[in-house]
CSV table of C-alpha atoms and ligand atoms in Angstrom, one decimal:
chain,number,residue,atom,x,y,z
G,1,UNK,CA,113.4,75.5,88.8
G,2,UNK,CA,110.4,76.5,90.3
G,3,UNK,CA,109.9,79.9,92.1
G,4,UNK,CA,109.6,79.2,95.9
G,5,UNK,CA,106.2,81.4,97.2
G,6,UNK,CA,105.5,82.6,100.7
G,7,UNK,CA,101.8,83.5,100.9
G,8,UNK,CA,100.6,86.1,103.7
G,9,UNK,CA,96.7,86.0,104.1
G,10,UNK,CA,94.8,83.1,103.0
G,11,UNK,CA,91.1,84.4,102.9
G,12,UNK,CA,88.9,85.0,100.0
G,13,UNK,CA,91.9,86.2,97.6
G,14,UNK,CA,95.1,84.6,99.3
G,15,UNK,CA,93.4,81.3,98.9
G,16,UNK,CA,92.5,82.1,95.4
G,17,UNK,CA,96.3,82.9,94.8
G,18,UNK,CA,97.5,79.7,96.3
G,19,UNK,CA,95.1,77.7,94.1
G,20,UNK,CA,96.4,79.5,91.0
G,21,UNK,CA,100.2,79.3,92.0
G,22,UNK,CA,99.3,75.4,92.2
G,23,UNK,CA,97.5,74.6,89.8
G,24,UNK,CA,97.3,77.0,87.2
G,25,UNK,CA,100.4,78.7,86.3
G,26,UNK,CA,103.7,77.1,86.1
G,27,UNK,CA,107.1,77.8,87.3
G,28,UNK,CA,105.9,78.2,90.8
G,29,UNK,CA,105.0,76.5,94.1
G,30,UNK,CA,103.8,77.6,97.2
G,31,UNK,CA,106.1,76.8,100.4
G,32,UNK,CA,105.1,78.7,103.2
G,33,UNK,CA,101.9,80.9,104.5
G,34,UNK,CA,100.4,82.6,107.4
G,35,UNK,CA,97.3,84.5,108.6
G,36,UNK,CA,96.1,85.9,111.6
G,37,UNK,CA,93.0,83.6,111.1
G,38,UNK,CA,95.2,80.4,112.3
G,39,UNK,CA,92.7,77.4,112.0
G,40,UNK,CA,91.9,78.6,108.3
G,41,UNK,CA,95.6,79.1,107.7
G,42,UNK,CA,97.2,75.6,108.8
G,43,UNK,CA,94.0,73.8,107.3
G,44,UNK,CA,95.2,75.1,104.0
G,45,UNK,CA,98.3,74.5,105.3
G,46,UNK,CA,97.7,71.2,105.5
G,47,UNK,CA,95.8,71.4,102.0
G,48,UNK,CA,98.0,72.3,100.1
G,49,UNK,CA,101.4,70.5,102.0
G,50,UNK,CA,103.3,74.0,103.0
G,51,UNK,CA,104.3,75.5,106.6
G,52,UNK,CA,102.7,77.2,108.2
G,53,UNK,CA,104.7,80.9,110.2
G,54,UNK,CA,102.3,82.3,112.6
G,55,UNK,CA,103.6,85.5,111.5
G,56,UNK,CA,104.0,87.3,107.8
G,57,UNK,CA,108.1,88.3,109.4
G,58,UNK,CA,108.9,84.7,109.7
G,59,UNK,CA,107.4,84.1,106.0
G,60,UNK,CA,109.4,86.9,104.9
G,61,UNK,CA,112.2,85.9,106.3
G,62,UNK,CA,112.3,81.8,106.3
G,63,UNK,CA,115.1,81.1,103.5
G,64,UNK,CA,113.2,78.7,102.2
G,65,UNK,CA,110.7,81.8,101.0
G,66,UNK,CA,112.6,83.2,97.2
G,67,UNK,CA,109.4,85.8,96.9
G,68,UNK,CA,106.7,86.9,98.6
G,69,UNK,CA,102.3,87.5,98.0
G,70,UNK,CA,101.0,89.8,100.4
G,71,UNK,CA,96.7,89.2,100.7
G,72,UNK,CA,96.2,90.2,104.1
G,73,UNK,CA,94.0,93.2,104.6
G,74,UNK,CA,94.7,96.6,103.7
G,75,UNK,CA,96.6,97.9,106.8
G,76,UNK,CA,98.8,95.3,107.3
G,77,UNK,CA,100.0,95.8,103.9
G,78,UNK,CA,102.7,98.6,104.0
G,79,UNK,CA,104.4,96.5,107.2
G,80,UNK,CA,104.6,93.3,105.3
G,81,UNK,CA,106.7,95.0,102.0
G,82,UNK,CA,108.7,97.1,103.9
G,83,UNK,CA,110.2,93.8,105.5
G,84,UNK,CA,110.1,91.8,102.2
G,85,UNK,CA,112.1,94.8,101.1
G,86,UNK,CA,114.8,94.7,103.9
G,87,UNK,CA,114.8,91.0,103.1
G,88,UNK,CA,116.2,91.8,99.5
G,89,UNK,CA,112.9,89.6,98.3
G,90,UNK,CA,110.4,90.3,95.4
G,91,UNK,CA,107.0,90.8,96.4
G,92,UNK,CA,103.6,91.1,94.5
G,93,UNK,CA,101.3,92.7,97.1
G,94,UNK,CA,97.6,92.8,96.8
G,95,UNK,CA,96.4,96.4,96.7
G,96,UNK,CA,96.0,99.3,97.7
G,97,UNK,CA,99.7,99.4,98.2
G,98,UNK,CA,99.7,100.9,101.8
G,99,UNK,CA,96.8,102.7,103.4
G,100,UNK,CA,98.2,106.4,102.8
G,101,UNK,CA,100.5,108.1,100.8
G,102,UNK,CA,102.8,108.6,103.8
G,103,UNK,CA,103.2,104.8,103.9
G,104,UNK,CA,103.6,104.7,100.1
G,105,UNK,CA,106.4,107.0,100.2
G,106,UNK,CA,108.2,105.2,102.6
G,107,UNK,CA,108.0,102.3,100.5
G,108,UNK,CA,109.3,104.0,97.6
G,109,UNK,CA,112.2,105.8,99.0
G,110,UNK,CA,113.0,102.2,100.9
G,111,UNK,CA,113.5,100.4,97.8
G,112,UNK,CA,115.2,103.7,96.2
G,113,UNK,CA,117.8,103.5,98.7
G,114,UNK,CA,118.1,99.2,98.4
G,115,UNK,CA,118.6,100.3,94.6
G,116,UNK,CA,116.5,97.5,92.9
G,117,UNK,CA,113.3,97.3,92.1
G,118,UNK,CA,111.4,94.6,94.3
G,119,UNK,CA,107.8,95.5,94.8
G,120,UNK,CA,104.5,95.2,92.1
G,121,UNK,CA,101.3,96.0,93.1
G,122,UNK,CA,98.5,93.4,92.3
G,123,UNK,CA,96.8,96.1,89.5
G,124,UNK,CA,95.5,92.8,87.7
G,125,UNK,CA,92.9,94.8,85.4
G,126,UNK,CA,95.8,95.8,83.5
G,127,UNK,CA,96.6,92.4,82.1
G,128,UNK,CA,93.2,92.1,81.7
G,129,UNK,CA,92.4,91.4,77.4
G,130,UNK,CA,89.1,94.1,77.1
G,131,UNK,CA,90.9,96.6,79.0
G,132,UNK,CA,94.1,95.8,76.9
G,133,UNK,CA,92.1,96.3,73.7
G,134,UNK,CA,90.7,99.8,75.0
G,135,UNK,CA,94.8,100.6,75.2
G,136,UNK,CA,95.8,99.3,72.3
G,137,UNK,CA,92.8,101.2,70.7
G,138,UNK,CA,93.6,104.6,71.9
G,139,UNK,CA,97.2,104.4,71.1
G,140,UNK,CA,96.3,103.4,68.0
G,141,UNK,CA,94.6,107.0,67.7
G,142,UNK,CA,91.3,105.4,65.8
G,143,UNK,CA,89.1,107.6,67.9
G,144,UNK,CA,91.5,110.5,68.6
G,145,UNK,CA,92.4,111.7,71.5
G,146,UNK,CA,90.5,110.5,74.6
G,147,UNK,CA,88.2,113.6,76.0
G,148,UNK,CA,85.9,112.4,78.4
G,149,UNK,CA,86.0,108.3,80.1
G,150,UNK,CA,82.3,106.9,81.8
G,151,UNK,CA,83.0,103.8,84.4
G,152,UNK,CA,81.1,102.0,86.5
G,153,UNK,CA,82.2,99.6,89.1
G,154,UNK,CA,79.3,98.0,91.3
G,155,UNK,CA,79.5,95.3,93.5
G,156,UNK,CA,76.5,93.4,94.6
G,157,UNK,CA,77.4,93.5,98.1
G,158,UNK,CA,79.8,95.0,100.8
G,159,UNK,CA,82.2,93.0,102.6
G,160,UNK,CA,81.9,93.1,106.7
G,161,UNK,CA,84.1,95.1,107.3
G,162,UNK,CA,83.7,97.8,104.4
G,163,UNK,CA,83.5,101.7,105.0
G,164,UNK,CA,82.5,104.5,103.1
G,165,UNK,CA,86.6,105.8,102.6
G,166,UNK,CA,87.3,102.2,101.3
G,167,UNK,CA,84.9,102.2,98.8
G,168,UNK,CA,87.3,104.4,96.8
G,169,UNK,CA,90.6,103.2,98.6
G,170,UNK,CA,90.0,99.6,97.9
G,171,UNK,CA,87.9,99.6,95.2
G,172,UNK,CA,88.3,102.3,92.9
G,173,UNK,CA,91.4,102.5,93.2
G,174,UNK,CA,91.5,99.9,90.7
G,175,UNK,CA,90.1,102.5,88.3
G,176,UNK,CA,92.5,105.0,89.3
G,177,UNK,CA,95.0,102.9,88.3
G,178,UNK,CA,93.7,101.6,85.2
G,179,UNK,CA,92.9,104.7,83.7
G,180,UNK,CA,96.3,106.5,85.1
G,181,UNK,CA,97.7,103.1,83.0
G,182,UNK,CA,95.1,103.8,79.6
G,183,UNK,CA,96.1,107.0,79.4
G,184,UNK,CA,99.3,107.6,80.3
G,185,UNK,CA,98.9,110.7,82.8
G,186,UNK,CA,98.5,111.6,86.6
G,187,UNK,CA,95.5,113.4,87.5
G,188,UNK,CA,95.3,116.7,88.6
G,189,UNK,CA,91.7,117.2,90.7
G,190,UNK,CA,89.3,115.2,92.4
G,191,UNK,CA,86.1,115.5,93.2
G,192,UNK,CA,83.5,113.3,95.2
G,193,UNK,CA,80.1,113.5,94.9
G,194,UNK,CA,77.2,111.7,96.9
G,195,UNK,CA,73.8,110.8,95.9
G,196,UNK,CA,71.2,109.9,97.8
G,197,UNK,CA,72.3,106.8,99.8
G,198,UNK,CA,70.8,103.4,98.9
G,199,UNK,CA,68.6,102.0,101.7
G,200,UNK,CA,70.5,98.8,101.5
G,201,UNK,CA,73.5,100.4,102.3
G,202,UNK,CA,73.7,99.5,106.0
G,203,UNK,CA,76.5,100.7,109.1
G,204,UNK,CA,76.5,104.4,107.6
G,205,UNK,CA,78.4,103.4,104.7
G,206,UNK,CA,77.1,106.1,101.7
G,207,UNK,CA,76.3,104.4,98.8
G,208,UNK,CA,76.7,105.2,95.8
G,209,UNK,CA,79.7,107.7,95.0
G,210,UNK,CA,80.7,109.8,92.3
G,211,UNK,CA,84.3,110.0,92.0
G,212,UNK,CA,84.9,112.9,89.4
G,213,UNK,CA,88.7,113.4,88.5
G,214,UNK,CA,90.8,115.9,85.9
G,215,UNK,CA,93.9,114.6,83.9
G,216,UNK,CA,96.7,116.7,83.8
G,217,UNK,CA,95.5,117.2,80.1
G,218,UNK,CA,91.9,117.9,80.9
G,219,UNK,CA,90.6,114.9,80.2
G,220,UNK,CA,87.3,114.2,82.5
G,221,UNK,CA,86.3,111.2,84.1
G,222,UNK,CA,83.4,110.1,86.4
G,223,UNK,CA,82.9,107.2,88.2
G,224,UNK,CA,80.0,105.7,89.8
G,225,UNK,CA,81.2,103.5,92.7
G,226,UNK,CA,77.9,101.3,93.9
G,227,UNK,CA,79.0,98.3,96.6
G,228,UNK,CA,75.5,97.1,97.2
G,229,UNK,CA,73.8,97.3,94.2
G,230,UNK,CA,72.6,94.0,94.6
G,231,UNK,CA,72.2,92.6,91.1
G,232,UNK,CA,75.8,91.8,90.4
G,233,UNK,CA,79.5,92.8,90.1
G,234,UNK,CA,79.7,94.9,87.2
G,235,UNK,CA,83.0,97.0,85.9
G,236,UNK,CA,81.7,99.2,82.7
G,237,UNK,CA,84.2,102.0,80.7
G,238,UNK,CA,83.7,104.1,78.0
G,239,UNK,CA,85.8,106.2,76.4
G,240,UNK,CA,84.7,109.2,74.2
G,241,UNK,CA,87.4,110.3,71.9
G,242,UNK,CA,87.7,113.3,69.2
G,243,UNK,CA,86.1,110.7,66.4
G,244,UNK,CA,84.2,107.6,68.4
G,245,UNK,CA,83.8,106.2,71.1
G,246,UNK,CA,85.1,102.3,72.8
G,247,UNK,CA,83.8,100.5,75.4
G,248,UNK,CA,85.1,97.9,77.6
G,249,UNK,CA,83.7,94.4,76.5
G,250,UNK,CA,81.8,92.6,78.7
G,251,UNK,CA,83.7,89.2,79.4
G,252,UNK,CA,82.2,86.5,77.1
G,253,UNK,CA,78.6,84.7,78.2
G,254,UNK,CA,76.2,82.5,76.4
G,255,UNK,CA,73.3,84.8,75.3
G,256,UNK,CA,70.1,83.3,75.9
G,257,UNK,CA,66.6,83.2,74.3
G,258,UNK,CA,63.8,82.0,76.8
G,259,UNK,CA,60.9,82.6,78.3
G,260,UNK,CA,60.3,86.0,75.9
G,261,UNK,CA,63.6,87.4,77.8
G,262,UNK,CA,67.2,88.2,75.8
G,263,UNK,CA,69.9,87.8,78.8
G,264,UNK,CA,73.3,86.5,79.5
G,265,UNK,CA,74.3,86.0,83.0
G,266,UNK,CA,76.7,88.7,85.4
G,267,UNK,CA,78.9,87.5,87.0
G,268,UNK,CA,78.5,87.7,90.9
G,269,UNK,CA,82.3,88.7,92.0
G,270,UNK,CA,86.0,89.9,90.7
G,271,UNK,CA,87.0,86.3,91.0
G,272,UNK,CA,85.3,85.4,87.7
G,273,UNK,CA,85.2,88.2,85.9
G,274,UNK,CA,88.9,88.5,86.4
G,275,UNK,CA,90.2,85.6,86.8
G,276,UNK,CA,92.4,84.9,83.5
G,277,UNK,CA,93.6,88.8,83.9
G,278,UNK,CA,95.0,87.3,87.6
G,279,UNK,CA,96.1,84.3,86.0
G,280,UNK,CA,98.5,86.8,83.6
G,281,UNK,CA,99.4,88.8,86.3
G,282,UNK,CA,100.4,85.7,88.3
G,283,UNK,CA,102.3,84.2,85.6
G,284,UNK,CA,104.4,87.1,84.1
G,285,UNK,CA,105.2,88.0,87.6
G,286,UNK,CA,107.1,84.6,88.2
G,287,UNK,CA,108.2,84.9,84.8
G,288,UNK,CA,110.2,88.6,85.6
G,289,UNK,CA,111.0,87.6,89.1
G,290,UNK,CA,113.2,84.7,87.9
G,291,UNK,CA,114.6,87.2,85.6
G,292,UNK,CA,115.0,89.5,88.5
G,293,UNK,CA,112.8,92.1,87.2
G,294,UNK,CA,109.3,93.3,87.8
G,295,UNK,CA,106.9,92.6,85.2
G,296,UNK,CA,103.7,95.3,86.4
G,297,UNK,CA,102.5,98.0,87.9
G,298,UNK,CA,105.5,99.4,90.1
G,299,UNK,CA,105.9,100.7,93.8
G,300,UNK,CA,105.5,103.7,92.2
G,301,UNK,CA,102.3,103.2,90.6
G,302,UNK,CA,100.7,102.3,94.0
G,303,UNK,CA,102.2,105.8,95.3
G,304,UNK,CA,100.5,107.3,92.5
G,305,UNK,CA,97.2,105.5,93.3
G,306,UNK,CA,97.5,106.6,96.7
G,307,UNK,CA,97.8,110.3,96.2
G,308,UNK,CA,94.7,110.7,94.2
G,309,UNK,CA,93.0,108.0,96.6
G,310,UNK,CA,94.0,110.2,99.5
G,311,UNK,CA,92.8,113.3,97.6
G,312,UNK,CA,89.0,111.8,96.7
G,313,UNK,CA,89.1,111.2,100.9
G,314,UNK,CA,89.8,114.3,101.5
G,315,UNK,CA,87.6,116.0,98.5
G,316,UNK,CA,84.8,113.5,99.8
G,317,UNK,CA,85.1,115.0,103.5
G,318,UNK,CA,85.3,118.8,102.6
G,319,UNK,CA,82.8,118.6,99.4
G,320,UNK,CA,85.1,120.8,97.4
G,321,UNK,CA,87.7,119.9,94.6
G,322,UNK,CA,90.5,118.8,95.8
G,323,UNK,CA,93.9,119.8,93.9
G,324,UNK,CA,96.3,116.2,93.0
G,325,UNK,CA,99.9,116.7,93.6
G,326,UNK,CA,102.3,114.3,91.8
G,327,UNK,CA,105.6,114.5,93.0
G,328,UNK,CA,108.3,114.3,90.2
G,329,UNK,CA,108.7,110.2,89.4
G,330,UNK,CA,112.9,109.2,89.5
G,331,UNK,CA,113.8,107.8,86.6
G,332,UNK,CA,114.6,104.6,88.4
G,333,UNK,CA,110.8,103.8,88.3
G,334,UNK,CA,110.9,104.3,84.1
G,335,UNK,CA,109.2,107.5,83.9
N,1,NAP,P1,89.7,88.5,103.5
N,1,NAP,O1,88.9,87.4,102.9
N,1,NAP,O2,89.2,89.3,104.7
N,1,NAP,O3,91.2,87.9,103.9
N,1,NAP,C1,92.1,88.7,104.5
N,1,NAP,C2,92.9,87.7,105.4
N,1,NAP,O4,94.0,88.4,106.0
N,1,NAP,C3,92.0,87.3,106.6
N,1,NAP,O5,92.1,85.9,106.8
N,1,NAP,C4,92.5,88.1,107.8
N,1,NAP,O6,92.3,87.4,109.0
N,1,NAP,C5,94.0,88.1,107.4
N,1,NAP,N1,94.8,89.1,108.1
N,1,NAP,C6,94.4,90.2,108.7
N,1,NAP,N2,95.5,90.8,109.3
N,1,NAP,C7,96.6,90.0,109.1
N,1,NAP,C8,97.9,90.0,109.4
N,1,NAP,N3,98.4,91.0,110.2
N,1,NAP,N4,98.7,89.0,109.0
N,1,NAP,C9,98.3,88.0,108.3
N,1,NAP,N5,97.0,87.9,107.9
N,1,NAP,C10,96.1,88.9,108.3
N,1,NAP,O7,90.0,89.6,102.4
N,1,NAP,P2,90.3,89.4,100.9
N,1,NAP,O8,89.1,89.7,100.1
N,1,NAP,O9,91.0,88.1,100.6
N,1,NAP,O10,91.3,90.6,100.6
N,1,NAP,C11,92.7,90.6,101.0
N,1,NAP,C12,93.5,91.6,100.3
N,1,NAP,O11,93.4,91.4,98.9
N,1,NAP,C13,92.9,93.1,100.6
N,1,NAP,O12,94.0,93.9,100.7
N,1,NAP,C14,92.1,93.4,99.3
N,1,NAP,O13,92.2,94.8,99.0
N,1,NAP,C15,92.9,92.6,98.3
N,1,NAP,N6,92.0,92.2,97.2
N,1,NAP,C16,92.3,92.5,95.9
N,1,NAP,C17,91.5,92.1,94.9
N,1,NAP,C18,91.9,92.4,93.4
N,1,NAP,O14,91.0,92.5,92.6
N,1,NAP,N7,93.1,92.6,93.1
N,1,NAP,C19,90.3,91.4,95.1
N,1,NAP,C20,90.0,91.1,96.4
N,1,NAP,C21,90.8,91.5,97.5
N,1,NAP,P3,91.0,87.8,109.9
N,1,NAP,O15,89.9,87.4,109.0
N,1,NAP,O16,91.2,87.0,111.1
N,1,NAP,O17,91.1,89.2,110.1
C-alpha cells in the first residue's frame, strides 16, 4: 500500500520532493501540501491532484496524512516536527533541523519522552555513492587513519534571503554532518575564519569563510564555504590519511575535446548534482517508515549538527576558537 505524504513547503526543494515522491520512487504518493506562498501552493495543488491545508498543523494533522516532509524555510522548521511528533507521525524534515540547539533539544527530549523514534533529518549527502565510497574506504583502513580532511563547498550564487550566519547553518552544515557521519566522531573546536570578502558578495553577507573544526581525536578539517563564487556549484573533499590520500569523485560528465580546451561541464545547483543521493534518501525513507523505523540520519544527528553550527556562529562573532560541547547521546538514538 502506498505511503500517504503530507508535503509542507513547495518551493525550490518541496516541489522537487513532490516530483520525486510521484514520479520517481515507489511506494508513495503525495496527498496533501501547504505553503505560505498560496497561489504557488494550490497550483501545484492542482498539478499534481492533492489538497491543499493553508496551514503545515492541518497537514500534520489531516488523517488522511500517514507521514510528513517538512521544506519550508529554516525557522519554521522546529514548529512543524514538534507537531508531527505530538501527532505520533514520521517526518523527514529538510535541514538544518531547527534554527538552534535550544530548539534541537526540545525536539530530542520530545520524541525521548513519545518513546519512538519519528524524526530524520534530510542529510541526503550521506546516501550519496562518492561520499559512500570515501566511507567505505576509510573503514576499510587502505589509507590509515584519517589525519587532516580539505572540502569545499561553493555555490554560484546566494539565495534572496541568505545571510552571512546561514552560510554555515544552511550550508555547511551539510559538511558538518557528513564528516561527523565519515568519521564517526563529534567535534571538539571550531574556528571561523574570514578572508577578504568577494565584491560580488552583496547585502553585507562575508563571502568566503573558513570554517576550521577539531575532532574529538584531533583530526583537522577546513572548509572553504564560497556562496557566490559565480562559476558553479561545486562540493570537493579530500581526505589525507596515515598512507594516501581519497578524494570525493566528481559526479560523472562527458569530457570534452574542442576548441584546444579539455572540460566537462559543473553542474549549476544541488538539484543535479544530488539528485540520485535524494532519490535514496527518499526511497529508503518510505521503505523504513512502512517498517516503522527510521532509515537516516536521526533527531539526534541534527542536535549534533546544531551544536557545532551554533559554535562556528559564535566562534565566527568573537574571532576566537570556540570549545564544542556534546552532550552524552541516550542509547535510544544508537550511540
Ligand atoms: P524556497 O524555495 O524559499 O521555499 C521555501 C518555501 O517555504 C517558500 O515557498 C516559502 O514561502 C515557504 N514557507 C515559508 N514559511 C512557511 C510556513 N510557515 N509554512 C509553510 N511554508 C512556508 O526554499 P528551498 O530552497 O526550497 O528550501 C526549503 C528548505 O529546504 C530550507 O530549509 C532549506 O534549508 C532546505 N533545502 C535543503 C537542501 C538539501 O540539499 N537537503 C537543498 C535546498 C533546500 P515564501 O516564499 O512565501 O516565504
Amino acid at each position: 500500500m502506498n505511503l500517504r505524504i503530507g508535503v509542507i513547503g513547495t518551493g525550490a526543494i518541496g516541489e522537487d520532493h513532490i516530483r520525486r515522491i510521484t514520479n520517481v520512487i515507489t511506494g508513495a504518493r503525495v496527498v496533501a501540501l501547504s505553503d505560505l506562498n498560496v497561489n504557488r501552493a494550490k497550483n501545484l495543488a492542482k498539478k499534481y491532484d492533492v489538497k491543499f491545508y493553508v496551514t503545515g498543523e492541518e497537514v500534520i494533522e489531516a488523517a488522511e496524512v500517514d507521514a510528513v516532509v517538512i521544506a519550508s524555510w529554516d525557522p519554521t522548521h522546529a514548529q512543524y516536527v514538534a507537531a508531527s511528533i505530538k501527532a505520533g507521525k514520521f517526518v523527514l524534515c529538510e535541514k538544518p533541523l531547527a534554527t538552534s540547539k535550544e530548539d534541537c533539544k526540545r525536539i530530542v527530549e520530545a520524541e525521548l519522552a513519545g518513546g519512538k523514534q519519528l524524526v530524520q533529518v534530510g542529510f541526503m549527502r550521506r546516501f550519496d555513492s562518492g561520499y559512500r565510497q570515501l566511507k567505505a574506504c576509510i573503514e576499510s583502513g587502505e589509507i590509515g587513519n584519517p589525519l587532516m580532511l580539505h572540502c569545499v563547498h561553493r555555490n554560484p550564487t546566494p539565495g534572496p534571503k541568505h545571510t552571512t550566519e546561514m552560510s554555515i547553518k544552511n550550508s555547511v552544515i551539510h559538511e558538518i554532518d557528513v564528516l561527523r557521519w565519515l568519521l564517526g566522531e563529534d567535534f571538539k573546536t571550531a574556528q571561523v575564519l574570514l578572508p577578504k570578502s568577494s565584491s560580488l558578495a552583496e547585502n553585507g553577507l562575508r563571502d568566503p569563510q573558513i570554517v576550521l573544526l577539531e575532532t574529538q581525536s584531533g583530526v583537522r578539517i577546513d572548509i572553504e564555504s564560497f556562496v557566490s563564487c559565480q562559476y558553479g556549484y561545486d562540493v570537493q573533499c579530500e581526505v589525507v590519511g596515515e598512507t594516501g590520500t581519497i578524494r570525493l569523485p566528481d559526479p560523472a560528465a562527458v569530457v570534452m575535446r574542442s576548441h584546444g580546451k579539455l572540460s566537462y561541464e559543473i553542474f549549476s545547483d544541488w538539484s543535479d548534482r544530488f539528485v540520485e543521493a535524494y532519490n535514496i534518501e527518499f526511497q529508503q525513507w518510505v521503505d523504513g517508515v512502512k517498517l516503522g523505523v527510521v532509515a537516516g540520519p536521526t533527531a539526534w544527528d541534527g542536535y549534533a549538527a546544531c551544536i557545532t553550527a551554533d559554535a562556528c556562529t559564535e566562534a565566527r562573532e568573537k574571532g576566537t576558537i570556540v570549545p564544542i560541547t556534546m552532550p552524552q547521546c541516550s542509547a535510544f538514538y544508537g550511540r
